[in-house]
């Protein structure tokens, strides 16, 4: 499909186990929250950690995702045979999705995919209401620990290289 130009490089889609899922255009609230999260996370990062922003991640055959923010060691990145960035899930300490119109999709289907591939921590931040869900400890295709946070809460990543980083949800714009 990719060699034949399906999907076209300008299309906003994710490939989930062989199924093309069209993604909505990013709106103002999404960008405000994503950029605020990015500013909070980028400052303390050591040179050995990458902050990927809306890049394509190939987690497996037939599985192309475009996480809003992805933190992973630079050394963990590899090119897949198809030319996409691939990182083994357990090597990914944190993925963040900012949901405007995709809240149910991000909290359900994408959470299950990230857990199935062993991504250690996964946040979904509601761009409209500013609440959040933290998913941690993937076991057998599901997250063992899922915490819903209200709009006045503070996010704190588990990764040691982000020790001391706090993301107060009210500060996200």
PDB file of C-alpha atoms in Angstrom:
ATOM      1  CA  UNK A   1       0.000   0.000   0.000  1.00  0.00           C
ATOM      2  CA  UNK A   2       2.723   2.446   0.961  1.00  0.00           C
ATOM      3  CA  UNK A   3       4.695   1.820  -2.228  1.00  0.00           C
ATOM      4  CA  UNK A   4       1.528   2.461  -4.232  1.00  0.00           C
ATOM      5  CA  UNK A   5       1.001   5.817  -2.520  1.00  0.00           C
ATOM      6  CA  UNK A   6      -1.837   4.655  -0.253  1.00  0.00           C
ATOM      7  CA  UNK A   7      -2.198   6.605   1.916  1.00  0.00           C
ATOM      8  CA  UNK A   8      -1.004   9.763   0.205  1.00  0.00           C
ATOM      9  CA  UNK A   9       1.777  11.480   2.176  1.00  0.00           C
ATOM     10  CA  UNK A  10      -0.460  14.499   2.900  1.00  0.00           C
ATOM     11  CA  UNK A  11      -3.303  12.429   4.362  1.00  0.00           C
ATOM     12  CA  UNK A  12      -3.753  12.375   8.138  1.00  0.00           C
ATOM     13  CA  UNK A  13      -4.238   8.693   8.868  1.00  0.00           C
ATOM     14  CA  UNK A  14      -3.012   6.010  11.207  1.00  0.00           C
ATOM     15  CA  UNK A  15      -2.642   2.386  10.205  1.00  0.00           C
ATOM     16  CA  UNK A  16      -3.943   0.111  12.964  1.00  0.00           C
ATOM     17  CA  UNK A  17      -3.417  -3.567  12.325  1.00  0.00           C
ATOM     18  CA  UNK A  18      -3.944  -3.027   8.605  1.00  0.00           C
ATOM     19  CA  UNK A  19      -6.956  -0.682   8.965  1.00  0.00           C
ATOM     20  CA  UNK A  20      -6.608   2.948   7.846  1.00  0.00           C
ATOM     21  CA  UNK A  21      -8.089   5.317  10.430  1.00  0.00           C
ATOM     22  CA  UNK A  22      -8.603   8.901   9.289  1.00  0.00           C
ATOM     23  CA  UNK A  23      -7.493  11.504  11.818  1.00  0.00           C
ATOM     24  CA  UNK A  24      -9.293  14.807  12.320  1.00  0.00           C
ATOM     25  CA  UNK A  25      -7.511  18.072  11.641  1.00  0.00           C
ATOM     26  CA  UNK A  26      -5.772  19.551  14.673  1.00  0.00           C
ATOM     27  CA  UNK A  27      -7.615  22.533  16.140  1.00  0.00           C
ATOM     28  CA  UNK A  28      -6.612  25.512  18.253  1.00  0.00           C
ATOM     29  CA  UNK A  29      -7.219  23.864  21.663  1.00  0.00           C
ATOM     30  CA  UNK A  30      -5.185  20.816  20.612  1.00  0.00           C
ATOM     31  CA  UNK A  31      -2.215  22.940  19.553  1.00  0.00           C
ATOM     32  CA  UNK A  32      -2.308  25.124  22.681  1.00  0.00           C
ATOM     33  CA  UNK A  33      -2.218  22.077  24.979  1.00  0.00           C
ATOM     34  CA  UNK A  34       0.363  20.175  22.890  1.00  0.00           C
ATOM     35  CA  UNK A  35       2.700  23.175  22.792  1.00  0.00           C
ATOM     36  CA  UNK A  36       2.365  23.796  26.536  1.00  0.00           C
ATOM     37  CA  UNK A  37       3.185  20.131  27.238  1.00  0.00           C
ATOM     38  CA  UNK A  38       6.138  20.298  24.867  1.00  0.00           C
ATOM     39  CA  UNK A  39       7.577  23.358  26.654  1.00  0.00           C
ATOM     40  CA  UNK A  40       7.261  21.615  30.048  1.00  0.00           C
ATOM     41  CA  UNK A  41       8.982  18.459  28.854  1.00  0.00           C
ATOM     42  CA  UNK A  42      11.764  19.727  26.601  1.00  0.00           C
ATOM     43  CA  UNK A  43      13.668  21.809  29.178  1.00  0.00           C
ATOM     44  CA  UNK A  44      14.822  18.975  31.465  1.00  0.00           C
ATOM     45  CA  UNK A  45      15.607  16.467  28.710  1.00  0.00           C
ATOM     46  CA  UNK A  46      19.159  15.159  28.495  1.00  0.00           C
ATOM     47  CA  UNK A  47      20.765  14.982  25.047  1.00  0.00           C
ATOM     48  CA  UNK A  48      20.230  11.215  25.066  1.00  0.00           C
ATOM     49  CA  UNK A  49      16.420  11.550  24.955  1.00  0.00           C
ATOM     50  CA  UNK A  50      14.368  12.555  21.922  1.00  0.00           C
ATOM     51  CA  UNK A  51      11.065  14.406  22.074  1.00  0.00           C
ATOM     52  CA  UNK A  52       9.133  13.375  18.978  1.00  0.00           C
ATOM     53  CA  UNK A  53       6.334  15.729  17.955  1.00  0.00           C
ATOM     54  CA  UNK A  54       3.557  14.331  15.747  1.00  0.00           C
ATOM     55  CA  UNK A  55       5.974  11.975  13.993  1.00  0.00           C
ATOM     56  CA  UNK A  56       5.112   8.603  12.510  1.00  0.00           C
ATOM     57  CA  UNK A  57       5.949   5.638  14.707  1.00  0.00           C
ATOM     58  CA  UNK A  58       5.873   2.088  13.376  1.00  0.00           C
ATOM     59  CA  UNK A  59       5.257  -0.196  16.346  1.00  0.00           C
ATOM     60  CA  UNK A  60       4.871  -3.297  14.222  1.00  0.00           C
ATOM     61  CA  UNK A  61       3.776  -4.585  10.812  1.00  0.00           C
ATOM     62  CA  UNK A  62       0.573  -2.819   9.794  1.00  0.00           C
ATOM     63  CA  UNK A  63       0.803  -0.444  12.760  1.00  0.00           C
ATOM     64  CA  UNK A  64       1.668   3.208  12.053  1.00  0.00           C
ATOM     65  CA  UNK A  65       0.779   5.729  14.744  1.00  0.00           C
ATOM     66  CA  UNK A  66       1.262   9.484  14.977  1.00  0.00           C
ATOM     67  CA  UNK A  67       1.540  10.267  18.695  1.00  0.00           C
ATOM     68  CA  UNK A  68       1.362  13.942  19.597  1.00  0.00           C
ATOM     69  CA  UNK A  69       4.422  13.652  21.858  1.00  0.00           C
ATOM     70  CA  UNK A  70       6.776  10.719  22.311  1.00  0.00           C
ATOM     71  CA  UNK A  71       9.813  10.512  24.581  1.00  0.00           C
ATOM     72  CA  UNK A  72      12.411   7.834  23.905  1.00  0.00           C
ATOM     73  CA  UNK A  73      16.171   7.340  24.021  1.00  0.00           C
ATOM     74  CA  UNK A  74      17.932   8.489  20.858  1.00  0.00           C
ATOM     75  CA  UNK A  75      19.704   5.118  20.799  1.00  0.00           C
ATOM     76  CA  UNK A  76      16.358   3.266  20.593  1.00  0.00           C
ATOM     77  CA  UNK A  77      15.331   4.795  17.251  1.00  0.00           C
ATOM     78  CA  UNK A  78      15.740   2.702  14.145  1.00  0.00           C
ATOM     79  CA  UNK A  79      14.439   2.884  10.602  1.00  0.00           C
ATOM     80  CA  UNK A  80      11.945   0.189   9.687  1.00  0.00           C
ATOM     81  CA  UNK A  81      12.271  -1.561   6.303  1.00  0.00           C
ATOM     82  CA  UNK A  82       9.449   0.745   5.125  1.00  0.00           C
ATOM     83  CA  UNK A  83      11.440   3.827   6.144  1.00  0.00           C
ATOM     84  CA  UNK A  84       9.534   4.809   9.298  1.00  0.00           C
ATOM     85  CA  UNK A  85      10.860   5.364  12.791  1.00  0.00           C
ATOM     86  CA  UNK A  86      10.509   2.224  14.855  1.00  0.00           C
ATOM     87  CA  UNK A  87      11.153   1.887  18.584  1.00  0.00           C
ATOM     88  CA  UNK A  88      10.466  -1.190  20.670  1.00  0.00           C
ATOM     89  CA  UNK A  89       7.538  -0.388  22.977  1.00  0.00           C
ATOM     90  CA  UNK A  90       9.346  -1.183  26.259  1.00  0.00           C
ATOM     91  CA  UNK A  91      12.039   1.343  25.252  1.00  0.00           C
ATOM     92  CA  UNK A  92       9.417   4.129  25.132  1.00  0.00           C
ATOM     93  CA  UNK A  93       9.059   5.736  28.559  1.00  0.00           C
ATOM     94  CA  UNK A  94       6.206   8.102  27.667  1.00  0.00           C
ATOM     95  CA  UNK A  95       3.668   8.755  24.915  1.00  0.00           C
ATOM     96  CA  UNK A  96       1.200  11.626  25.157  1.00  0.00           C
ATOM     97  CA  UNK A  97      -1.941  12.100  23.076  1.00  0.00           C
ATOM     98  CA  UNK A  98      -3.852  15.377  23.188  1.00  0.00           C
ATOM     99  CA  UNK A  99      -7.477  14.637  22.428  1.00  0.00           C
ATOM    100  CA  UNK A 100      -9.953  17.149  21.095  1.00  0.00           C
ATOM    101  CA  UNK A 101     -12.338  15.063  18.983  1.00  0.00           C
ATOM    102  CA  UNK A 102     -10.533  11.733  19.524  1.00  0.00           C
ATOM    103  CA  UNK A 103     -10.932  11.207  23.278  1.00  0.00           C
ATOM    104  CA  UNK A 104     -12.711   7.834  23.122  1.00  0.00           C
ATOM    105  CA  UNK A 105     -10.327   6.552  20.420  1.00  0.00           C
ATOM    106  CA  UNK A 106      -7.205   7.665  22.335  1.00  0.00           C
ATOM    107  CA  UNK A 107      -8.420   6.311  25.681  1.00  0.00           C
ATOM    108  CA  UNK A 108      -9.642   3.035  24.217  1.00  0.00           C
ATOM    109  CA  UNK A 109      -8.133   1.657  21.065  1.00  0.00           C
ATOM    110  CA  UNK A 110      -4.817   3.524  21.194  1.00  0.00           C
ATOM    111  CA  UNK A 111      -4.303   2.787  24.900  1.00  0.00           C
ATOM    112  CA  UNK A 112      -4.756  -0.906  24.164  1.00  0.00           C
ATOM    113  CA  UNK A 113      -2.266  -0.769  21.277  1.00  0.00           C
ATOM    114  CA  UNK A 114       0.387   1.027  23.320  1.00  0.00           C
ATOM    115  CA  UNK A 115      -0.120  -1.417  26.214  1.00  0.00           C
ATOM    116  CA  UNK A 116       0.056  -4.418  23.868  1.00  0.00           C
ATOM    117  CA  UNK A 117       3.443  -3.169  22.668  1.00  0.00           C
ATOM    118  CA  UNK A 118       4.738  -2.460  26.185  1.00  0.00           C
ATOM    119  CA  UNK A 119       4.893   1.357  26.158  1.00  0.00           C
ATOM    120  CA  UNK A 120       5.620   2.098  29.807  1.00  0.00           C
ATOM    121  CA  UNK A 121       3.496   5.219  30.318  1.00  0.00           C
ATOM    122  CA  UNK A 122       0.724   6.743  28.223  1.00  0.00           C
ATOM    123  CA  UNK A 123      -1.131   9.993  28.897  1.00  0.00           C
ATOM    124  CA  UNK A 124      -4.301  11.234  27.258  1.00  0.00           C
ATOM    125  CA  UNK A 125      -4.990  14.927  27.858  1.00  0.00           C
ATOM    126  CA  UNK A 126      -8.435  16.311  27.051  1.00  0.00           C
ATOM    127  CA  UNK A 127      -7.772  19.520  25.098  1.00  0.00           C
ATOM    128  CA  UNK A 128     -11.257  20.877  25.789  1.00  0.00           C
ATOM    129  CA  UNK A 129     -11.792  20.088  29.477  1.00  0.00           C
ATOM    130  CA  UNK A 130      -8.100  19.829  30.500  1.00  0.00           C
ATOM    131  CA  UNK A 131      -8.603  16.594  32.415  1.00  0.00           C
ATOM    132  CA  UNK A 132      -6.214  13.701  31.827  1.00  0.00           C
ATOM    133  CA  UNK A 133      -5.784   9.943  32.069  1.00  0.00           C
ATOM    134  CA  UNK A 134      -2.461   8.371  33.006  1.00  0.00           C
ATOM    135  CA  UNK A 135      -1.892   4.767  31.955  1.00  0.00           C
ATOM    136  CA  UNK A 136       1.035   2.899  33.512  1.00  0.00           C
ATOM    137  CA  UNK A 137       2.412  -0.604  33.941  1.00  0.00           C
ATOM    138  CA  UNK A 138       1.474  -2.469  30.754  1.00  0.00           C
ATOM    139  CA  UNK A 139       0.750  -6.158  31.348  1.00  0.00           C
ATOM    140  CA  UNK A 140      -0.626  -8.590  28.762  1.00  0.00           C
ATOM    141  CA  UNK A 141      -2.060  -5.944  26.444  1.00  0.00           C
ATOM    142  CA  UNK A 142      -3.625  -3.697  29.080  1.00  0.00           C
ATOM    143  CA  UNK A 143      -2.455  -1.079  31.525  1.00  0.00           C
ATOM    144  CA  UNK A 144      -2.578  -2.287  35.112  1.00  0.00           C
ATOM    145  CA  UNK A 145      -2.683   1.261  36.485  1.00  0.00           C
ATOM    146  CA  UNK A 146      -5.041   3.834  34.964  1.00  0.00           C
ATOM    147  CA  UNK A 147      -5.707   7.078  36.810  1.00  0.00           C
ATOM    148  CA  UNK A 148      -8.194   9.759  35.818  1.00  0.00           C
ATOM    149  CA  UNK A 149      -7.109  13.264  36.806  1.00  0.00           C
ATOM    150  CA  UNK A 150      -9.343  16.295  37.168  1.00  0.00           C
ATOM    151  CA  UNK A 151      -8.585  19.610  35.506  1.00  0.00           C
ATOM    152  CA  UNK A 152      -6.916  20.958  38.668  1.00  0.00           C
ATOM    153  CA  UNK A 153      -4.481  18.022  39.030  1.00  0.00           C
ATOM    154  CA  UNK A 154      -0.787  17.805  38.174  1.00  0.00           C
ATOM    155  CA  UNK A 155       0.802  15.223  35.888  1.00  0.00           C
ATOM    156  CA  UNK A 156       4.114  13.709  37.016  1.00  0.00           C
ATOM    157  CA  UNK A 157       5.944  11.314  34.686  1.00  0.00           C
ATOM    158  CA  UNK A 158       7.477   8.125  36.091  1.00  0.00           C
ATOM    159  CA  UNK A 159      10.638   8.192  33.959  1.00  0.00           C
ATOM    160  CA  UNK A 160      13.729   8.881  36.075  1.00  0.00           C
ATOM    161  CA  UNK A 161      15.139  11.361  33.543  1.00  0.00           C
ATOM    162  CA  UNK A 162      12.014  13.501  34.102  1.00  0.00           C
ATOM    163  CA  UNK A 163      12.288  13.474  37.895  1.00  0.00           C
ATOM    164  CA  UNK A 164      10.963  16.745  39.225  1.00  0.00           C
ATOM    165  CA  UNK A 165       8.946  17.554  36.093  1.00  0.00           C
ATOM    166  CA  UNK A 166       5.412  18.579  36.906  1.00  0.00           C
ATOM    167  CA  UNK A 167       2.644  19.486  34.498  1.00  0.00           C
ATOM    168  CA  UNK A 168      -0.183  21.317  36.278  1.00  0.00           C
ATOM    169  CA  UNK A 169      -3.220  20.813  34.046  1.00  0.00           C
ATOM    170  CA  UNK A 170      -4.510  24.376  34.717  1.00  0.00           C
ATOM    171  CA  UNK A 171      -1.262  25.708  33.187  1.00  0.00           C
ATOM    172  CA  UNK A 172      -1.911  24.098  29.792  1.00  0.00           C
ATOM    173  CA  UNK A 173      -3.598  27.168  28.397  1.00  0.00           C
TER     174      UNK A 173
END
